[in-house]
XYZ file of C-alpha atoms in Angstrom:
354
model
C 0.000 0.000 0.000
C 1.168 3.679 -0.880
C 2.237 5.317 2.616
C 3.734 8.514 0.187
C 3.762 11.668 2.866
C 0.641 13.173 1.851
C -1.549 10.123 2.625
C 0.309 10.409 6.279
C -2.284 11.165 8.542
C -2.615 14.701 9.577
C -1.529 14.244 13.553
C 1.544 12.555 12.060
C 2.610 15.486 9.378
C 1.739 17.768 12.400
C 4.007 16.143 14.384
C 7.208 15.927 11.369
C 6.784 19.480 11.048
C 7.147 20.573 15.107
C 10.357 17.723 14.704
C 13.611 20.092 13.391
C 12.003 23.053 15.084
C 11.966 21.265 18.489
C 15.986 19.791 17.209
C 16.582 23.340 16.680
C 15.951 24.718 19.709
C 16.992 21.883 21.553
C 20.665 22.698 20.581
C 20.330 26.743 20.799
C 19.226 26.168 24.678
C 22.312 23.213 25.287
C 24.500 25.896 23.403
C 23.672 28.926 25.018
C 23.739 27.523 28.937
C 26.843 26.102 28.667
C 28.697 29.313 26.562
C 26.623 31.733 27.949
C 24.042 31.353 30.805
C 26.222 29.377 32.973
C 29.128 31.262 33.196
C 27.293 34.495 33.438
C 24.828 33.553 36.400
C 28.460 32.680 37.889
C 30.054 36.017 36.960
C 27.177 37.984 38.214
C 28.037 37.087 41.712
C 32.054 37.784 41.333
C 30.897 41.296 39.858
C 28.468 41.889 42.739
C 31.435 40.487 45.271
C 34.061 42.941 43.775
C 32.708 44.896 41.799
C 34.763 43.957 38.790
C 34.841 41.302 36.085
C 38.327 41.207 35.404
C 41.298 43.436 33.960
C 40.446 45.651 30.670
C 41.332 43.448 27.384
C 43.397 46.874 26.464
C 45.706 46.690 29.607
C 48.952 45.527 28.093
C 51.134 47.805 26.043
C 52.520 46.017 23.568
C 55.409 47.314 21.850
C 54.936 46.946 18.162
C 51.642 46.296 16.339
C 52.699 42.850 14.978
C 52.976 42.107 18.636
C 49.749 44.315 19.866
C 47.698 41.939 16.326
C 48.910 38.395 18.037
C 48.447 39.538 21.594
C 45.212 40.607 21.354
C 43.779 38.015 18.771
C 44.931 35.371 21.105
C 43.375 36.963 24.264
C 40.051 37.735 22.417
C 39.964 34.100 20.537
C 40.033 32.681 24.103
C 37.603 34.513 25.025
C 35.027 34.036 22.301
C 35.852 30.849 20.499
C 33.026 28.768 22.225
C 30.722 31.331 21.123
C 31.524 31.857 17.786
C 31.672 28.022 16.910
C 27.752 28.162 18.598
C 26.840 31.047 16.068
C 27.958 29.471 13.229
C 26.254 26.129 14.139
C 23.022 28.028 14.925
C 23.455 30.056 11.528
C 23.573 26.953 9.370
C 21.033 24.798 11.121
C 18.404 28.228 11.295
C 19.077 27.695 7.814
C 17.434 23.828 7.407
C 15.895 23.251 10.599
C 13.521 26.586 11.197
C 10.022 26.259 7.761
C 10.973 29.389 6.114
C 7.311 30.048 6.252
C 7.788 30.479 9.959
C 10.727 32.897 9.732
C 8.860 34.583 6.815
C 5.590 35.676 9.169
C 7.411 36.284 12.643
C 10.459 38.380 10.731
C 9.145 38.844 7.204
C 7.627 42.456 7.120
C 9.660 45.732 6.810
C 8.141 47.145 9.809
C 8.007 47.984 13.733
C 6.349 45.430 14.538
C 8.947 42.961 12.762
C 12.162 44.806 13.916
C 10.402 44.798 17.999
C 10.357 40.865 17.511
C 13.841 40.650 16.393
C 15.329 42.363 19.007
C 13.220 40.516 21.831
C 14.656 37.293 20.244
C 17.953 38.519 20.493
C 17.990 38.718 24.556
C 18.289 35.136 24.911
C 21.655 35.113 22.823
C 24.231 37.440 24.404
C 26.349 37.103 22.066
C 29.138 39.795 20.975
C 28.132 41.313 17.702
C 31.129 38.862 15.590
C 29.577 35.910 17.301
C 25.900 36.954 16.256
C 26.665 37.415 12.503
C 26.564 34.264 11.209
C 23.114 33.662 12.708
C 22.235 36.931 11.113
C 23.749 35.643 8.062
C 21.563 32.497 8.417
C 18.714 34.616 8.437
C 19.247 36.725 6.035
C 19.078 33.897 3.497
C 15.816 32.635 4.787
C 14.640 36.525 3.634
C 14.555 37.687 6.691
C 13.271 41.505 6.794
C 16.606 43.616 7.146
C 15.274 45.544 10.212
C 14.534 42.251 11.920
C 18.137 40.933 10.902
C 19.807 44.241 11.650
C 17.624 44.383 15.287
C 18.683 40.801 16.370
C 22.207 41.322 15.497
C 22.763 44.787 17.354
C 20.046 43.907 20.180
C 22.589 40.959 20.930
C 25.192 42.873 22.491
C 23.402 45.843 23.288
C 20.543 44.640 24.930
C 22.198 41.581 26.881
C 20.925 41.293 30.360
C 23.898 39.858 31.445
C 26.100 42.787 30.715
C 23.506 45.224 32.456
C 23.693 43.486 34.990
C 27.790 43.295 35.460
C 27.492 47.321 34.254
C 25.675 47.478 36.956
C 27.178 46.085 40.345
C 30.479 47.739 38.428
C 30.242 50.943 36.711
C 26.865 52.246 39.152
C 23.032 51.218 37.776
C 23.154 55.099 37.045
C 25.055 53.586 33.781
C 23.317 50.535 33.154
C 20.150 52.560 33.002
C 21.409 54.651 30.868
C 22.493 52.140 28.497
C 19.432 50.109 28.232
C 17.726 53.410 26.891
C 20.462 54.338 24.363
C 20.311 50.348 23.723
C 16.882 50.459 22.683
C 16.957 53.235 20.940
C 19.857 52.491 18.707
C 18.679 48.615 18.436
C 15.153 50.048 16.822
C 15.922 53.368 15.381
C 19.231 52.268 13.389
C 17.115 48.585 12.529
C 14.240 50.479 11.367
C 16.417 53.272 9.553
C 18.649 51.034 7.536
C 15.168 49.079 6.746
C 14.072 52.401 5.271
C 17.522 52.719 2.742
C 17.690 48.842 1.859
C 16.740 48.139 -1.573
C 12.581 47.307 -1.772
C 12.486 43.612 -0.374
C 9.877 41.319 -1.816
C 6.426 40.950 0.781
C 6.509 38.075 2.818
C 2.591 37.181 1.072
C 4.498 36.210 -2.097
C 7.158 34.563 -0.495
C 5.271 32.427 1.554
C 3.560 31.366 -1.865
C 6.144 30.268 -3.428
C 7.796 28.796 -0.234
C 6.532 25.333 -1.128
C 8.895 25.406 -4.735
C 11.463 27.048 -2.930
C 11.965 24.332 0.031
C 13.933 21.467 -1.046
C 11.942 18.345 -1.763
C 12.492 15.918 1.529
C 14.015 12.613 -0.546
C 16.577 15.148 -3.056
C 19.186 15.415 -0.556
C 19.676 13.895 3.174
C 19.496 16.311 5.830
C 23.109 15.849 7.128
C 24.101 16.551 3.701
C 21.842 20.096 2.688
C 23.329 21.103 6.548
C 26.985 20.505 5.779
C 26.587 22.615 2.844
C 24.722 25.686 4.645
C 27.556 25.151 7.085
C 30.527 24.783 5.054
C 29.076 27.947 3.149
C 28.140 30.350 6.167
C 32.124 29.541 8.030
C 33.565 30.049 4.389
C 32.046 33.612 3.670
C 31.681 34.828 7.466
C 35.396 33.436 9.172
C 38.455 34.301 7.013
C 37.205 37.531 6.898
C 36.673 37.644 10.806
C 40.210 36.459 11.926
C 42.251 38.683 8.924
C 40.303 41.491 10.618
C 40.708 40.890 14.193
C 44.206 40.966 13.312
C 44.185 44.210 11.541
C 42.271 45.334 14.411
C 45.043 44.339 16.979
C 47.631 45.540 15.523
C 45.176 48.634 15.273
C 44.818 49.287 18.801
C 48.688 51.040 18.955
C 47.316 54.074 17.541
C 43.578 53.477 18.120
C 43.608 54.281 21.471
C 45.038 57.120 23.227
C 47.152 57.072 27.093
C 43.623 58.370 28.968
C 44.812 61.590 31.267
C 42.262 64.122 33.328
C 42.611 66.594 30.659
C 40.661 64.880 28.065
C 37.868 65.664 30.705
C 34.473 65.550 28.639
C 35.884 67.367 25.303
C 33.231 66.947 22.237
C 36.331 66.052 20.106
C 37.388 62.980 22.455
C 33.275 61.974 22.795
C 33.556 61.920 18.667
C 36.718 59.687 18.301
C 35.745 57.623 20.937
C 32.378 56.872 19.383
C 34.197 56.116 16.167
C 36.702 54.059 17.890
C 34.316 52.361 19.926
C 32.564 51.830 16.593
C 34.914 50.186 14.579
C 36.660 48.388 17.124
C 35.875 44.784 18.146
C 35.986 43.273 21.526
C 34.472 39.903 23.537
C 31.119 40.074 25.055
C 31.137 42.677 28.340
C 34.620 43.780 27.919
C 33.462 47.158 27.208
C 33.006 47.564 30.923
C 36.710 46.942 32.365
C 37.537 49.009 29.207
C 35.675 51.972 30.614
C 36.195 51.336 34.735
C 39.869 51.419 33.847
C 39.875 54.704 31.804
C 37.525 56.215 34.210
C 40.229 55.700 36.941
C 42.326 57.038 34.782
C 40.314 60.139 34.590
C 38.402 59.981 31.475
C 35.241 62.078 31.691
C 31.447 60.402 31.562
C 30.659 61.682 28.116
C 33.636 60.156 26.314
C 33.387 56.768 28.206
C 29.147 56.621 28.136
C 30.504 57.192 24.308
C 32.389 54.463 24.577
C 30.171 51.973 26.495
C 27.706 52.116 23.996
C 29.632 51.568 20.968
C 32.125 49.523 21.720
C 29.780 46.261 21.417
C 27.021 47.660 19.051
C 28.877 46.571 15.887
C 32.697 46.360 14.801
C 34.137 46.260 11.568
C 35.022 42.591 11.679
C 31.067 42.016 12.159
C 30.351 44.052 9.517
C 32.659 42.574 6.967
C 31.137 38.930 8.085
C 27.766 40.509 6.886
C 29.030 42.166 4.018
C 27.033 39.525 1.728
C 23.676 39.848 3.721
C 23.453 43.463 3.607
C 23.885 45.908 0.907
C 26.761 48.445 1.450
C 24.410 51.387 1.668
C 22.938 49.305 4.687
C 25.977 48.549 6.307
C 27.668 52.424 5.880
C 24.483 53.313 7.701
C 24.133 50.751 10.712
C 27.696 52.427 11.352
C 27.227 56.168 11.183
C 24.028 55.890 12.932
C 26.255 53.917 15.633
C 28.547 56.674 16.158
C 25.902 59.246 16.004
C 23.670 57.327 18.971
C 27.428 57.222 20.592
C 28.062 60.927 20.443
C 24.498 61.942 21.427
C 24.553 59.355 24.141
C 27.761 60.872 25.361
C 26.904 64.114 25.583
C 23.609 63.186 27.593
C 25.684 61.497 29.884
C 27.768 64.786 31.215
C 24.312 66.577 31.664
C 22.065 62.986 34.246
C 25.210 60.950 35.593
């Protein structure tokens, strides 16, 4: 007898279609507790205890920038390699386990409503902006809106309740506060901007008509092999590019940033450069805030460090070169200016409420 799919009953095509949804998120929740909810619901107390989370990432002074570009790229790969092997696993499997038909109606639409749900989505992850990309990535090739790509990837670092709550017990809830509001603001204003200059994206209406041609049928290919594909494809167009500019960015840091002395105070021009630094620059998840409680000793003013805080884990130009193939350049030169504009604005707030 004929026991083809469609003559499956309905309760058992119900239950095939929940299966790689229910895989999926089986593996994001295994992922994330052992990279990043476990060792954060451990560091929460240390940064409650002491008040810190460790020495700044910046603290050595190399002498030349080969050494600064190994230094650094070995202290940051320690720090994030668990994390970015997670995103790029969650990236490719997004990419065969999630019906695009479900990604198409929760993220589809160019719209608030689409961007919001991105972002909330995000606060789960913590991840560091390079870590998130290849997720985004992932998305992005289900046709994924670009606000409520762009919103997941910045709401990741921005938004991470983790790293409030470290900013917190460390830097004064004065700051943290402050942060989640210049957060949200950047994660949906930039998202929501950018959505506005991306090129005219085709409705989610016709794509979910033509999702059922699109998809793959079940018996062409074996799932292990469509995934090792989507994941040989996302590491091959998202990692190079990552390490060669970590590197760069290493060596970078000689002249990037400046000895911090009381007379750079809360000067406009030092707010600026900061936010451009803080920008561009790329850094683990939370190191922004022994970045900033070291400079602050060293007497930098609020307004350039709130300038800092912000930026520093919004985007970097590492993340934006992974995503350079998701997002159109007029997209991407966007997400950053509007960065170091919330950064600037942000800083100068800060010299007038902390």
């Amino acid at each position: 007898m004929n026991s083809s799919p469609s003559l499956q009953p309905p309760a058992a095509r119900g239950a095939s279609s929940w299966l790689k949804p229910a895989l999926f998120l089986l593996v994001a929740v295994i992922g994330l507790y052992y990279v990043k909810w476990s060792p954060y619901y451990l560091k929460s107390f240390v940064a409650a205890d002491k008040h810190s989370i460790g020495a700044s990432i910046l603290a050595d002074t190399p002498d030349s920038p080969w050494a600064a570009a190994l230094a650094y790229a070995q202290v940051y790969f320690l720090a994030i390699w668990k994390a970015a092997v997670l995103g790029v696993l969650l990236g490719s499997l997004v990419q065969v386990l999630i019906p695009r038909d479900w990604l198409l109606r929760m993220f589809g639409r160019a719209g608030l409503g689409s961007t919001i749900r991105g972002g909330l989505f995000a606060l789960p992850g913590m991840m560091c902006s390079c870590c998130a990309a290849p997720v985004v990535a992932g998305m992005r090739r289900q046709q994924v809106s670009v606000g409520a790509a762009l919103a997941f990837w910045i709401a990741n670092p921005v938004l991470n309740p983790a790293t409030l709550v470290f900013m917190g017990f460390v830097l004064g809830w004065n700051f943290a506060a402050l942060r989640l509001v210049a957060g949200v603001l950047l994660v949906v204003g930039v998202s929501l901007v950018a959505q506005r200059v991306s090129q005219p994206e085709a409705l989610p209406q016709a794509a979910l008509e033509a999702v059922a041609e699109a998809e793959e049928a079940p018996g062409q290919r074996g799932f292990l092999a469509r995934w090792a594909q989507k994941l040989w494809q996302l590491f091959w167009s998202t990692m190079p590019v990552y390490i060669l500019a970590v590197l760069a960015l290493g060596a970078a840091r000689v002249w990037l940033f400046p000895q911090v002395d009381a007379a750079m105070g809360n000067s406009l021009l030092w707010i600026v450069a900061l936010a451009v630094i803080g920008t561009l620059f790329v850094i683990p998840t939370a190191a922004e805030i022994p970045i900033v409680q070291s400079m602050l000793t060293l007497g930098l003013g609020v307004g350039p460090a709130v300038a800092l805080l912000l930026t520093l884990p919004s985007i970097s130009l590492p993340s934006l070169l992974m995503l350079r193939k998701s997002f159109t350049p007029k997209v991407l030169v966007t997400v950053a200016l509007l960065t170091m504009l919330v950064g600037v604005v942000s800083g100068l707030v800060a010299i007038v409420v902390l």
